[in-house]
XYZ file of N, CA and C in Angstrom:
420
model
N -9.451 19.645 14.596
C -10.835 19.191 14.225
C -10.390 18.070 13.100
N -9.418 18.460 12.090
C -8.651 17.608 11.497
C -8.000 16.230 12.004
N -7.256 16.305 13.230
C -7.123 15.219 13.973
C -8.024 14.085 14.541
N -9.304 15.125 14.979
C -10.433 13.895 15.366
C -11.098 13.352 14.080
N -11.031 14.104 13.303
C -11.694 13.168 12.049
C -10.628 11.993 11.057
N -9.470 12.371 10.966
C -8.930 11.915 9.883
C -7.481 11.582 10.355
N -6.726 11.617 11.640
C -5.541 11.734 12.482
C -5.827 11.373 13.813
N -6.658 10.086 14.044
C -6.753 9.770 15.424
C -5.236 8.999 15.876
N -5.196 9.345 17.371
C -3.999 8.635 17.761
C -4.092 7.312 18.179
N -2.702 6.356 18.282
C -3.317 5.111 18.727
C -3.892 5.227 20.303
N -4.756 4.143 20.394
C -5.461 3.664 21.653
C -5.695 2.850 21.863
N -5.652 2.254 22.922
C -6.225 0.563 23.404
C -7.709 0.571 23.912
N -8.172 -0.504 24.157
C -9.419 -0.682 24.305
C -9.618 -0.120 26.203
N -10.628 0.715 26.736
C -10.620 1.190 27.973
C -12.293 0.919 28.463
N -12.197 0.808 29.613
C -13.697 0.531 30.256
C -14.770 1.367 29.647
N -15.928 0.839 29.899
C -17.104 2.000 29.684
C -17.195 3.001 30.412
N -17.016 2.715 32.045
C -17.078 3.410 32.840
C -15.802 4.830 32.757
N -14.611 4.556 32.267
C -13.467 5.406 32.506
C -14.029 6.252 31.180
N -14.462 5.581 30.067
C -14.958 6.590 28.738
C -16.165 7.502 28.858
N -16.606 7.096 29.881
C -18.223 7.869 30.141
C -17.250 8.826 30.801
N -16.572 8.581 32.071
C -16.048 9.730 32.695
C -15.211 10.617 31.646
N -14.718 10.250 30.795
C -13.912 11.127 29.857
C -14.974 12.004 29.017
N -15.834 11.114 28.800
C -17.155 11.941 27.977
C -17.501 13.250 28.817
N -17.981 12.670 30.171
C -18.892 14.289 30.920
C -17.846 15.174 30.989
N -16.094 14.702 31.227
C -15.475 15.776 31.122
C -15.336 16.551 29.914
N -15.280 15.887 28.676
C -15.128 16.762 27.486
C -16.470 17.618 27.142
N -17.897 17.074 28.220
C -19.037 17.917 27.913
C -18.919 19.168 28.721
N -18.152 19.256 30.041
C -17.915 20.141 30.716
C -17.006 21.204 30.084
N -15.789 20.783 29.386
C -14.926 21.518 28.606
C -15.945 22.390 27.594
N -16.588 21.923 26.848
C -17.146 22.191 25.719
C -18.321 23.504 26.435
N -18.709 22.673 27.518
C -19.937 24.139 28.187
C -19.023 25.423 28.453
N -17.795 24.939 28.809
C -17.000 26.042 29.581
C -16.103 27.001 28.391
N -16.654 26.305 27.048
C -15.856 26.917 25.886
C -14.515 27.088 25.649
N -13.852 26.016 26.155
C -12.855 25.689 25.946
C -12.279 24.595 25.204
N -12.767 25.214 24.027
C -12.284 24.847 22.652
C -11.107 24.137 22.482
N -10.330 24.650 22.672
C -8.895 24.434 22.842
C -8.601 22.867 23.019
N -9.005 23.091 24.354
C -8.646 22.060 25.315
C -9.720 20.949 24.756
N -10.839 21.191 24.315
C -11.460 19.968 23.853
C -11.061 19.247 22.645
N -10.361 20.236 21.781
C -9.837 19.657 20.385
C -8.511 18.772 20.974
N -7.941 18.901 21.826
C -6.749 18.067 22.074
C -7.374 16.607 22.776
N -8.559 16.605 23.620
C -9.146 15.624 24.187
C -9.938 14.277 23.674
N -10.296 15.377 22.365
C -11.522 14.399 21.619
C -10.482 13.568 20.815
N -9.719 13.519 20.171
C -9.230 12.307 19.348
C -9.101 11.285 19.876
N -8.799 11.164 21.594
C -8.636 10.200 22.534
C -9.726 9.647 22.988
N -10.562 10.471 23.128
C -12.017 9.926 23.444
C -12.520 8.821 22.160
N -12.199 9.644 21.107
C -13.007 9.115 20.253
C -12.413 7.618 19.869
N -11.087 7.382 19.696
C -10.455 6.581 19.235
C -10.780 5.273 20.492
N -10.561 5.536 21.640
C -10.807 4.880 22.778
C -12.009 4.408 22.699
N -13.016 5.074 22.113
C -14.458 4.500 22.380
C -14.505 3.584 21.480
N -13.709 3.675 20.037
C -14.031 3.102 18.966
C -13.239 1.850 19.114
N -12.066 1.895 19.817
C -10.974 0.759 20.108
C -11.751 -0.142 21.224
N -12.986 0.137 21.989
C -13.596 -0.499 22.785
C -15.147 -0.758 22.581
N -15.155 -0.695 21.251
C -16.706 -0.881 20.692
C -17.978 -0.475 21.569
N -17.310 0.920 22.363
C -18.496 1.841 22.764
C -19.058 2.770 22.369
N -20.264 1.971 21.424
C -20.881 2.899 19.884
C -21.504 4.046 20.767
N -22.041 3.837 22.010
C -22.505 5.438 22.402
C -21.754 5.800 22.800
N -20.583 6.048 23.375
C -19.584 6.807 24.152
C -19.339 7.430 22.676
N -18.907 6.543 21.487
C -17.891 7.267 20.325
C -19.207 8.191 19.399
N -20.516 7.642 19.455
C -21.415 8.768 19.248
C -21.566 10.128 19.872
N -21.612 10.226 20.816
C -21.794 11.242 21.881
C -20.532 11.855 21.822
N -19.455 11.616 21.342
C -17.952 12.383 21.226
C -18.130 12.725 19.599
N -18.616 12.330 18.771
C -18.758 12.508 17.504
C -19.938 13.817 17.516
N -20.782 13.619 18.176
C -21.814 14.673 18.253
C -21.194 16.245 18.724
N -20.328 15.742 20.087
C -19.797 17.021 20.627
C -18.577 17.484 19.576
N -18.141 16.906 18.593
C -16.925 17.116 17.939
C -17.791 17.810 16.650
N -19.198 17.395 16.842
C -20.064 18.463 15.329
C -20.499 19.749 15.844
N -20.679 19.963 17.019
C -21.053 20.869 17.751
C -19.833 21.863 17.846
N -18.419 21.432 18.006
C -17.240 22.037 17.992
C -17.120 22.269 16.674
N -17.228 21.737 15.557
C -17.005 22.172 13.949
C -18.080 23.075 13.690
N -19.467 23.100 14.017
C -20.470 24.158 13.752
C -19.718 25.726 13.978
N -18.905 25.813 15.189
C -18.480 26.837 15.751
C -17.261 27.319 14.773
N -16.793 26.508 14.483
C -15.722 27.123 13.786
C -15.189 26.336 12.647
N -15.483 25.444 12.058
C -15.332 24.367 10.917
C -16.563 23.627 10.541
N -17.184 24.779 9.912
C -18.666 24.205 9.242
C -18.397 23.202 8.763
N -17.428 23.050 7.499
C -17.278 22.206 6.569
C -17.108 21.048 6.747
N -16.494 20.609 8.181
C -16.703 19.629 8.629
C -17.327 18.836 9.557
N -18.350 20.010 10.106
C -19.594 19.174 10.681
C -19.971 18.352 10.351
N -20.195 18.103 9.178
C -21.007 17.094 8.379
C -20.442 15.620 8.564
N -19.020 15.748 8.431
C -18.455 14.541 8.506
C -18.667 14.203 10.012
N -18.479 15.251 11.165
C -18.462 14.519 12.416
C -19.984 13.894 12.740
N -20.794 14.806 11.833
C -22.432 14.323 12.106
C -22.773 12.824 11.743
N -22.177 12.908 10.533
C -22.506 11.466 9.821
C -21.742 10.415 10.781
N -20.579 10.412 11.400
C -20.073 9.522 12.086
C -21.172 9.143 13.470
N -21.469 10.372 13.695
C -22.247 9.993 15.145
C -23.340 9.263 14.800
N -23.900 9.682 13.631
C -24.864 8.846 13.054
C -24.875 7.064 13.022
N -23.586 7.215 12.447
C -23.442 5.873 11.920
C -23.060 5.004 13.226
N -22.290 5.519 14.108
C -21.993 5.129 15.797
C -23.395 4.633 16.313
N -24.333 6.073 16.449
C -25.562 5.779 16.957
C -26.369 4.605 16.514
N -26.225 4.637 15.387
C -27.347 3.528 14.659
C -26.680 2.079 14.917
N -25.382 1.839 15.661
C -24.969 0.643 16.048
C -25.271 0.231 17.800
N -25.991 1.457 18.422
C -26.248 1.223 19.273
C -27.684 0.735 19.492
N -28.622 0.889 18.945
C -29.938 0.517 18.973
C -30.894 1.512 20.151
N -30.181 2.479 20.344
C -30.631 3.333 21.469
C -31.147 4.335 20.576
N -32.589 4.828 21.202
C -33.243 5.932 20.195
C -32.800 7.183 20.896
N -32.205 7.376 21.924
C -31.919 8.943 22.499
C -30.462 8.816 21.924
N -29.743 7.942 21.792
C -28.365 8.381 21.413
C -28.312 8.825 19.692
N -29.320 7.736 19.212
C -29.543 8.297 17.845
C -30.335 9.657 17.179
N -31.178 9.807 18.640
C -31.574 11.474 18.280
C -30.691 12.212 18.692
N -29.778 12.264 19.361
C -28.720 13.293 19.864
C -27.799 13.352 18.372
N -27.741 12.433 17.727
C -26.716 12.356 16.435
C -27.727 13.296 15.238
N -29.131 12.821 15.429
C -29.761 13.291 14.282
C -29.927 15.003 14.715
N -29.940 15.138 15.815
C -29.821 16.536 16.186
C -28.724 17.214 15.545
N -27.815 16.654 15.757
C -26.442 17.393 15.372
C -26.358 17.428 13.908
N -26.941 16.477 13.121
C -27.022 16.349 11.711
C -28.043 17.482 11.033
N -29.124 17.761 11.890
C -30.230 18.877 11.853
C -29.652 20.325 11.807
N -28.450 20.603 13.170
C -28.137 21.684 13.086
C -27.207 21.965 11.997
N -26.290 21.168 11.560
C -25.531 21.260 10.494
C -26.189 21.585 9.374
N -27.294 21.047 9.196
C -28.219 21.065 8.099
C -28.890 22.577 7.856
N -29.222 23.128 8.881
C -29.570 24.581 9.134
C -28.286 25.190 8.821
N -27.515 25.481 9.622
C -26.025 25.899 9.508
C -25.855 26.517 8.055
N -26.491 25.194 7.387
C -25.845 25.730 5.931
C -26.659 26.221 5.114
N -27.875 26.325 6.034
C -29.040 27.097 5.024
C -29.891 26.353 4.422
N -29.832 25.069 4.680
C -30.624 24.338 4.112
C -32.051 24.143 5.170
N -32.692 24.693 5.494
C -33.869 24.826 6.360
C -34.651 23.588 6.400
N -35.269 23.522 5.070
C -36.279 22.383 5.148
C -35.679 21.211 5.229
N -34.511 20.692 4.689
C -33.891 19.572 5.132
C -33.632 19.311 6.651
N -33.489 20.366 6.937
C -33.072 20.515 8.645
C -34.419 19.890 9.102
N -35.561 20.659 8.844
C -36.794 20.538 9.244
C -37.164 18.722 9.436
N -37.207 18.472 8.031
C -37.439 17.316 7.414
C -36.753 16.047 7.999
N -35.177 16.428 8.401
C -34.729 15.178 9.144
C -34.980 15.047 10.763
N -35.209 16.175 11.434
C -35.776 16.101 12.710
C -37.118 15.633 12.938
N -37.981 15.987 11.757
C -39.321 15.497 12.229
C -39.386 14.066 11.627
N -38.107 13.236 10.941
C -37.987 12.135 10.758
C -37.634 11.369 11.841
N -36.590 12.186 12.375
C -36.299 11.236 13.573
C -36.852 11.391 15.077
N -37.716 12.503 15.025
C -38.690 12.241 16.161
C -39.658 11.263 15.938
N -40.159 10.960 14.617
C -41.170 10.057 14.620
C -40.687 8.609 14.775
N -39.370 8.477 15.086
C -38.742 6.861 15.397
C -38.525 7.111 16.940
N -38.760 7.921 17.491
C -39.091 8.037 18.885
C -39.844 7.118 19.553
N -40.331 6.875 20.507
C -41.361 6.045 21.683
C -41.724 7.000 22.621
N -42.531 6.346 23.365
C -42.830 6.910 24.584
C -42.371 7.117 25.860
N -41.173 6.132 25.903
C -40.315 6.471 27.245
C -39.662 8.002 27.696
N -39.808 8.309 28.694
C -39.705 9.375 29.132
C -38.132 10.151 28.510
N -37.056 9.282 28.338
C -36.044 9.777 27.752
C -36.201 10.056 26.490
N -37.261 9.490 25.720
C -37.190 9.788 24.313
C -38.123 10.859 24.074
N -39.349 11.028 25.014
C -40.134 12.234 25.024
C -39.416 13.536 25.306
N -38.464 13.217 26.069
C -37.482 14.481 26.538
C -36.678 14.763 25.378
N -36.352 13.715 24.388
C -35.227 14.046 23.015
C -36.180 14.965 22.383
N -37.420 14.610 21.955
C -38.132 15.397 21.180
C -38.254 17.018 21.429
N -38.007 17.336 22.457
C -38.129 18.753 22.698
C -36.417 19.329 22.592
N -35.575 18.847 22.262
C -34.376 19.715 22.079
C -34.089 20.074 20.433
């Protein structure tokens, strides 16, 4: 967890396709509950996406990191969720921004601040449009 947030390895820019494939793999690893493996691969994915200015990949990688932190490192979930938000805003993509907002909402809820979680998610939902992907994000 700390490596992914504070001690990222060196990385060179990579193609968006390679980063996207690595993100898909990371999501698969997360869904398989292989958290140790995810902890080893996320730092490279995050730094590679940052080096490549692939803000959408970086945001989604930070969302995965926040989800991982919620399971075992609750105090660090906030940092990961905030970094997801910052990267998501750079994309201008409301779906990516919604995914980041979701991770913040979960962090708020897990910390016991239920009303703040509701308020945050309602504000994020209000920014979504009528595109099918954006409508689908409202249901998450």
